Short mmCIF file of C-alpha atoms in Angstrom, two decimals:
data_model
loop_
_atom_site.label_atom_id
_atom_site.label_comp_id
_atom_site.label_asym_id
_atom_site.label_seq_id
_atom_site.Cartn_x
_atom_site.Cartn_y
_atom_site.Cartn_z
CA MET A 1 -7.57 -8.60 -11.28
CA PRO A 2 -6.83 -5.66 -9.02
CA ILE A 3 -7.97 -5.59 -5.44
CA THR A 4 -9.72 -2.23 -5.51
CA LEU A 5 -12.27 -1.25 -2.91
CA PRO A 6 -15.40 -0.12 -4.76
CA PRO A 7 -16.55 3.38 -3.79
CA LEU A 8 -19.76 3.52 -1.80
CA THR A 9 -22.84 4.65 -3.65
CA ARG A 10 -24.61 7.82 -2.57
CA ARG A 11 -27.38 5.63 -1.18
CA ASP A 12 -24.84 3.79 0.97
CA TRP A 13 -23.37 7.12 2.01
CA ILE A 14 -26.71 8.56 3.16
CA LYS A 15 -27.80 5.32 4.78
CA ARG A 16 -24.68 5.12 6.94
CA GLY A 17 -24.97 8.77 7.89
CA THR A 18 -21.30 9.13 8.78
CA ALA A 19 -19.94 11.31 6.01
CA ALA A 20 -21.02 14.55 7.64
CA ALA A 21 -18.88 13.77 10.65
CA PHE A 22 -15.77 13.74 8.48
CA GLY A 23 -16.69 16.54 6.09
CA THR A 24 -15.68 16.74 2.44
CA PHE A 25 -12.49 17.81 0.74
CA ALA A 26 -14.08 21.03 -0.47
CA SER A 27 -14.87 22.09 3.07
CA GLN A 28 -11.48 21.37 4.61
CA THR A 29 -8.81 23.96 5.19
CA PRO A 30 -5.73 22.88 3.24
CA ALA A 31 -3.13 21.62 5.68
CA LEU A 32 -0.47 20.66 3.17
CA GLU A 33 0.93 22.17 0.02
CA ILE A 34 -0.79 20.39 -2.87
CA PRO A 35 1.09 20.11 -6.17
CA GLU A 36 -0.06 18.81 -9.54
CA GLN A 37 -0.88 15.27 -8.43
CA VAL A 38 -1.21 13.71 -4.99
CA TRP A 39 -1.25 10.05 -3.98
CA VAL A 40 -1.49 8.48 -0.52
CA LEU A 41 0.33 5.36 0.65
CA PHE A 42 -0.66 3.21 3.63
CA SER A 43 1.04 0.00 4.77
CA ASP A 44 0.84 -2.63 7.49
CA THR A 45 -2.51 -1.70 8.98
CA HIS A 46 -2.83 -5.10 10.76
CA ILE A 47 -6.54 -4.74 11.49
CA ALA A 48 -8.14 -7.39 13.68
CA ALA A 49 -11.79 -8.41 13.85
CA ASP A 50 -11.97 -6.79 17.29
CA GLU A 51 -11.39 -3.11 16.60
CA THR A 52 -10.47 -2.54 20.24
CA LEU A 53 -7.58 -5.02 20.10
CA ASN A 54 -4.17 -3.68 21.11
CA ALA A 55 -0.82 -5.12 20.03
CA ARG A 56 2.56 -3.80 21.15
CA GLY A 57 0.74 -1.03 22.99
CA VAL A 58 -1.17 0.14 19.90
CA CYS A 59 -4.84 -0.02 18.92
CA MET A 60 -4.49 -0.71 15.21
CA ALA A 61 -8.05 0.21 14.23
CA GLU A 62 -7.77 3.52 16.06
CA ASN A 63 -4.54 4.30 14.19
CA LEU A 64 -6.16 3.51 10.85
CA ARG A 65 -9.17 5.70 11.60
CA ARG A 66 -6.87 8.56 12.57
CA CYS A 67 -4.88 8.20 9.34
CA ALA A 68 -8.05 8.09 7.25
CA ASN A 69 -9.32 11.24 8.93
CA GLN A 70 -5.99 12.99 8.31
CA VAL A 71 -6.16 12.13 4.61
CA LEU A 72 -9.57 13.79 4.45
CA LYS A 73 -8.02 17.01 5.74
CA ILE A 74 -5.20 17.49 3.21
CA GLY A 75 -7.30 19.92 1.21
CA GLN A 76 -7.53 17.97 -2.04
CA LYS A 77 -8.86 14.59 -3.06
CA PRO A 78 -5.92 12.23 -3.71
CA PHE A 79 -5.70 10.68 -7.15
CA GLY A 80 -5.58 7.32 -5.40
CA LEU A 81 -4.63 5.52 -2.21
CA ILE A 82 -2.58 2.32 -2.05
CA VAL A 83 -2.58 0.02 0.98
CA ASN A 84 0.61 -2.00 0.67
CA GLY A 85 -0.21 -5.26 2.36
CA ASP A 86 -0.78 -6.78 5.78
CA CYS A 87 -4.24 -5.27 5.88
CA ALA A 88 -5.22 -7.96 8.40
CA TYR A 89 -3.79 -8.66 11.83
CA LEU A 90 -2.23 -12.14 11.60
CA GLU A 91 -4.04 -14.75 9.51
CA GLY A 92 -6.43 -12.72 7.38
CA ILE A 93 -9.65 -14.10 8.83
CA SER A 94 -12.84 -12.85 7.20
CA GLU A 95 -13.85 -10.75 10.20
CA ASP A 96 -10.53 -8.86 10.06
CA TYR A 97 -11.50 -7.53 6.65
CA VAL A 98 -14.98 -6.54 7.79
CA THR A 99 -13.34 -4.28 10.37
CA PHE A 100 -10.74 -3.08 7.85
CA LEU A 101 -13.47 -2.02 5.43
CA ARG A 102 -15.35 -0.28 8.21
CA CYS A 103 -12.24 1.74 9.11
CA MET A 104 -11.71 2.67 5.45
CA GLN A 105 -15.36 3.67 4.96
CA PRO A 106 -14.86 7.47 5.33
CA LEU A 107 -12.37 7.41 2.45
CA ARG A 108 -14.67 5.35 0.25
CA GLU A 109 -17.53 7.75 0.98
CA GLN A 110 -15.44 10.45 -0.71
CA SER A 111 -15.01 8.18 -3.77
CA ILE A 112 -11.26 7.85 -3.28
CA GLN A 113 -9.88 4.99 -5.35
CA ILE A 114 -8.31 2.54 -2.91
CA HIS A 115 -6.03 -0.21 -4.20
CA CYS A 116 -4.67 -2.99 -1.98
CA THR A 117 -1.74 -5.36 -2.26
CA LEU A 118 -1.39 -8.48 -0.13
CA GLY A 119 1.18 -9.26 2.55
CA ASN A 120 2.10 -12.34 4.52
CA HIS A 121 -0.65 -11.73 7.11
CA ASP A 122 -3.38 -11.53 4.46
CA HIS A 123 -5.59 -14.22 2.94
CA ARG A 124 -6.55 -13.77 -0.73
CA THR A 125 -9.87 -15.55 -0.71
CA ASN A 126 -11.09 -14.04 2.54
CA PHE A 127 -10.15 -10.54 1.45
CA LEU A 128 -11.79 -10.82 -1.95
CA ASN A 129 -14.92 -12.35 -0.50
CA ALA A 130 -15.15 -9.45 1.95
CA VAL A 131 -14.52 -6.79 -0.70
CA ILE A 132 -16.48 -8.01 -3.73
CA GLY A 133 -18.23 -11.16 -2.54
CA PRO A 134 -17.58 -14.81 -3.40
CA PRO A 135 -17.66 -15.94 -7.04
CA PRO A 136 -20.71 -17.80 -8.37
CA PRO A 137 -20.85 -21.52 -7.58
CA ASN A 138 -18.40 -23.60 -9.65
CA ALA A 139 -16.87 -20.44 -11.11
CA GLU A 140 -13.30 -19.22 -10.80
CA ARG A 141 -12.20 -15.63 -10.38
CA LEU A 142 -10.57 -14.07 -13.41
CA MET A 143 -6.99 -13.18 -12.53
CA ASN A 144 -4.11 -11.76 -14.53
CA VAL A 145 -1.78 -14.22 -12.78
CA PRO A 146 -3.02 -17.55 -11.38
CA ASP A 147 -3.50 -17.37 -7.61
CA LYS A 148 -2.00 -13.87 -7.48
CA HIS A 149 -3.70 -10.49 -7.44
CA VAL A 150 -1.86 -7.86 -9.46
CA ALA A 151 -2.72 -4.62 -11.21
CA THR A 152 -1.31 -1.65 -13.07
CA VAL A 153 -2.75 1.70 -12.01
CA THR A 154 -1.89 4.58 -14.30
CA SER A 155 -2.44 8.33 -14.35
CA ALA A 156 -1.24 11.25 -16.42
CA GLN A 157 1.96 11.40 -14.36
CA VAL A 158 2.84 7.92 -13.21
CA ASN A 159 2.33 4.16 -13.40
CA TRP A 160 2.03 2.03 -10.27
CA ILE A 161 2.53 -1.70 -10.82
CA LEU A 162 1.02 -3.49 -7.82
CA LEU A 163 2.41 -6.92 -7.03
CA ASP A 164 1.39 -9.85 -4.84
CA SER A 165 4.24 -11.15 -2.68
CA LEU A 166 2.06 -13.25 -0.37
CA ASP A 167 3.35 -16.82 -0.36
CA LEU A 168 2.02 -18.60 2.74
CA VAL A 169 -0.42 -16.98 5.16
CA ASN A 170 1.22 -15.96 8.45
CA LYS A 171 4.65 -17.11 7.25
CA THR A 172 7.18 -14.31 6.96
CA PRO A 173 8.96 -14.80 3.58
CA GLY A 174 7.46 -13.51 0.34
CA MET A 175 7.52 -14.89 -3.19
CA LEU A 176 6.39 -13.58 -6.57
CA GLY A 177 6.86 -16.69 -8.70
CA GLN A 178 7.68 -17.04 -12.38
CA PRO A 179 4.14 -16.44 -13.72
CA GLN A 180 4.03 -13.09 -11.93
CA LEU A 181 7.53 -12.16 -13.15
CA THR A 182 6.38 -12.90 -16.70
CA TRP A 183 3.34 -10.67 -16.17
CA ILE A 184 5.54 -7.87 -14.77
CA GLU A 185 7.73 -7.92 -17.86
CA ARG A 186 4.68 -7.76 -20.10
CA GLU A 187 3.28 -4.84 -18.13
CA LEU A 188 6.56 -2.95 -18.27
CA ARG A 189 6.77 -3.53 -21.99
CA ASN A 190 3.18 -2.48 -22.71
CA SER A 191 2.38 0.16 -20.09
CA PRO A 192 2.58 3.88 -20.95
CA ASP A 193 6.09 5.28 -21.17
CA LYS A 194 6.11 7.36 -18.00
CA PRO A 195 7.72 7.15 -14.55
CA THR A 196 6.81 3.81 -13.00
CA PHE A 197 6.88 2.61 -9.40
CA ILE A 198 6.77 -1.04 -8.41
CA VAL A 199 4.78 -1.72 -5.23
CA ALA A 200 4.98 -4.95 -3.21
CA HIS A 201 4.64 -5.75 0.46
CA HIS A 202 7.94 -7.53 1.06
CA ASN A 203 11.33 -5.88 1.27
CA PRO A 204 13.92 -6.93 -1.31
CA MET A 205 16.75 -9.28 -0.44
CA GLN A 206 20.14 -7.57 -0.36
CA ALA A 207 23.59 -9.15 -0.56
CA SER A 208 24.68 -7.44 2.67
CA MET A 209 21.88 -8.99 4.76
CA ASP A 210 22.60 -11.74 7.25
CA GLU A 211 20.96 -15.10 6.68
CA LYS A 212 18.14 -14.46 9.14
CA LYS A 213 17.07 -11.28 7.36
CA LYS A 214 17.39 -12.94 3.96
CA GLY A 215 14.96 -15.58 5.13
CA SER A 216 12.22 -13.05 5.94
CA CYS A 217 12.11 -10.94 2.78
CA LEU A 218 11.23 -11.35 -0.92
CA GLN A 219 12.87 -14.62 -1.91
CA ASP A 220 13.01 -14.05 -5.67
CA SER A 221 14.28 -10.47 -5.40
CA ASP A 222 17.23 -11.03 -7.73
CA ALA A 223 15.01 -12.14 -10.61
CA LEU A 224 12.70 -9.16 -10.05
CA PHE A 225 15.42 -6.52 -9.89
CA ASP A 226 17.29 -7.95 -12.87
CA LEU A 227 14.04 -7.50 -14.77
CA LEU A 228 13.38 -3.99 -13.46
CA ALA A 229 16.90 -2.85 -14.36
CA ALA A 230 16.13 -3.45 -18.04
CA TYR A 231 13.39 -0.79 -18.04
CA PRO A 232 14.61 2.80 -17.47
CA LYS A 233 11.08 4.04 -16.78
CA VAL A 234 11.12 2.16 -13.46
CA GLN A 235 11.98 4.86 -10.93
CA GLY A 236 11.65 3.04 -7.63
CA PHE A 237 10.45 0.09 -5.57
CA ILE A 238 7.97 0.71 -2.73
CA TYR A 239 7.59 -1.82 0.09
CA GLY A 240 6.42 -2.28 3.68
CA HIS A 241 6.85 -5.39 5.87
CA THR A 242 9.71 -4.12 8.07
CA HIS A 243 7.59 -1.43 9.78
CA THR A 244 10.28 1.17 9.11
CA TRP A 245 10.31 4.56 7.34
CA LEU A 246 13.43 4.62 5.16
CA LYS A 247 14.87 5.58 1.79
CA SER A 248 17.74 3.49 0.44
CA LYS A 249 19.03 1.93 -2.78
CA HIS A 250 19.06 -1.58 -4.14
CA GLU A 251 22.67 -2.65 -3.80
CA LYS A 252 23.01 -4.37 -7.17
CA THR A 253 20.96 -2.11 -9.46
CA GLY A 254 20.98 1.22 -7.62
CA LEU A 255 17.19 1.48 -7.92
CA PRO A 256 15.72 3.78 -5.23
CA LEU A 257 13.82 2.01 -2.46
CA ILE A 258 11.13 3.52 -0.25
CA ASN A 259 10.20 1.59 2.90
CA LEU A 260 6.75 2.69 4.08
CA PRO A 261 6.03 3.17 7.79
CA PRO A 262 3.36 1.03 9.43
CA ILE A 263 0.00 2.42 10.37
CA ALA A 264 -0.06 -0.19 13.14
CA TYR A 265 2.77 -0.80 15.60
CA THR A 266 6.49 -0.43 15.01
CA PHE A 267 9.13 -3.02 15.89
CA ASN A 268 11.47 -0.28 17.12
CA PRO A 269 9.79 2.02 19.67
CA GLN A 270 11.85 4.93 18.33
CA SER A 271 10.46 4.52 14.79
CA PRO A 272 7.39 6.45 13.61
CA SER A 273 4.06 5.01 12.59
CA GLY A 274 1.90 6.86 10.09
CA TRP A 275 1.29 7.27 6.38
CA VAL A 276 2.91 8.88 3.35
CA ILE A 277 1.70 11.57 0.98
CA VAL A 278 3.29 11.49 -2.48
CA ARG A 279 3.51 14.62 -4.61
CA ILE A 280 4.31 13.97 -8.24
CA ASP A 281 5.23 16.42 -10.97
CA ALA A 282 6.97 16.09 -14.32
CA ASP A 283 10.46 15.47 -12.99
CA ARG A 284 10.23 14.01 -9.50
CA ALA A 285 8.21 12.28 -6.79
CA GLU A 286 8.29 13.53 -3.21
CA PHE A 287 7.37 11.11 -0.42
CA GLU A 288 6.48 12.87 2.84
CA LEU A 289 5.96 11.12 6.16
CA ARG A 290 2.84 12.08 8.11
CA ALA A 291 3.65 10.58 11.50
CA LEU A 292 0.80 9.80 13.86
CA ASN A 293 2.88 11.53 16.50
CA PRO A 294 3.38 15.03 15.04
CA ALA A 295 6.11 15.65 17.61
CA HIS A 296 8.23 12.82 16.20
CA GLU A 297 11.50 14.11 14.77
CA GLN A 298 10.80 12.45 11.40
CA HIS A 299 7.30 13.90 11.00
CA GLY A 300 7.23 15.81 7.72
CA GLN A 301 10.48 14.23 6.51
CA LYS A 302 10.63 14.10 2.71
CA HIS A 303 12.33 11.54 0.50
CA VAL A 304 12.68 12.71 -3.10
CA ILE A 305 13.17 10.54 -6.17
CA LYS A 306 14.22 12.55 -9.21
CA PHE A 307 13.13 10.97 -12.44
CA VAL A 308 15.89 9.85 -14.79
#
């Protein structure tokens, strides 16, 4: 099943009384050029139960609120928003997700579809219980892949296949596992024939990495990318985890890779934090960095993937 935050009802919206403070898309002055279809990508929010908590000199909840407010000012409602893992601070405690949902509330009040993947600092059960509530007693959740939460999100322009690379909570390496790889192949075979992006939290393993880096990334990368290479409609792999904004290529297959910036802290103080707006038309996808520091030299930088 997908991890999709349900939009708030109008009753919820009025009861909370916060929507007016953020405005609506119709009332905002367009700040960005809006093409045929717009998506928004977040990653590595690292929200703690205490929304005043700072890590590495950053208040993560404040950063997420700022990013959410910026999304509401782009002049057009995004087709969807994907949060690519590490929604929670360290161990995915239940209270982390309560704060995460509170920070995302202004977006939900505008009925934006929000889809989440899981990273190594998340906890499946705690997140699902916070988002949709626990299952009935003695009942199991229906899942497309046992103990993994995956989804295919499709639109007129693009498919997004959302993966679950969480292996062990608060342990760095990621793993898909054979059941998920089997599901991916089935989705690629059966999904609409249109440009497709694969989204997972962990970065792929590359032959040129040293052993330390290989130990912290997606451990079954080779099996995944061998599979992806067999489907020409796959146009790129989107990941987070490294807290770095970067476009590169998979060394073996040549598949384009987009590394999303963190909304929380960066590991390199020179790197930007922020979010990404994706503009998609018939022949390409443009990924633009919206840095939280608009004076950063990479703010507004665009990475383009031309469809082949």
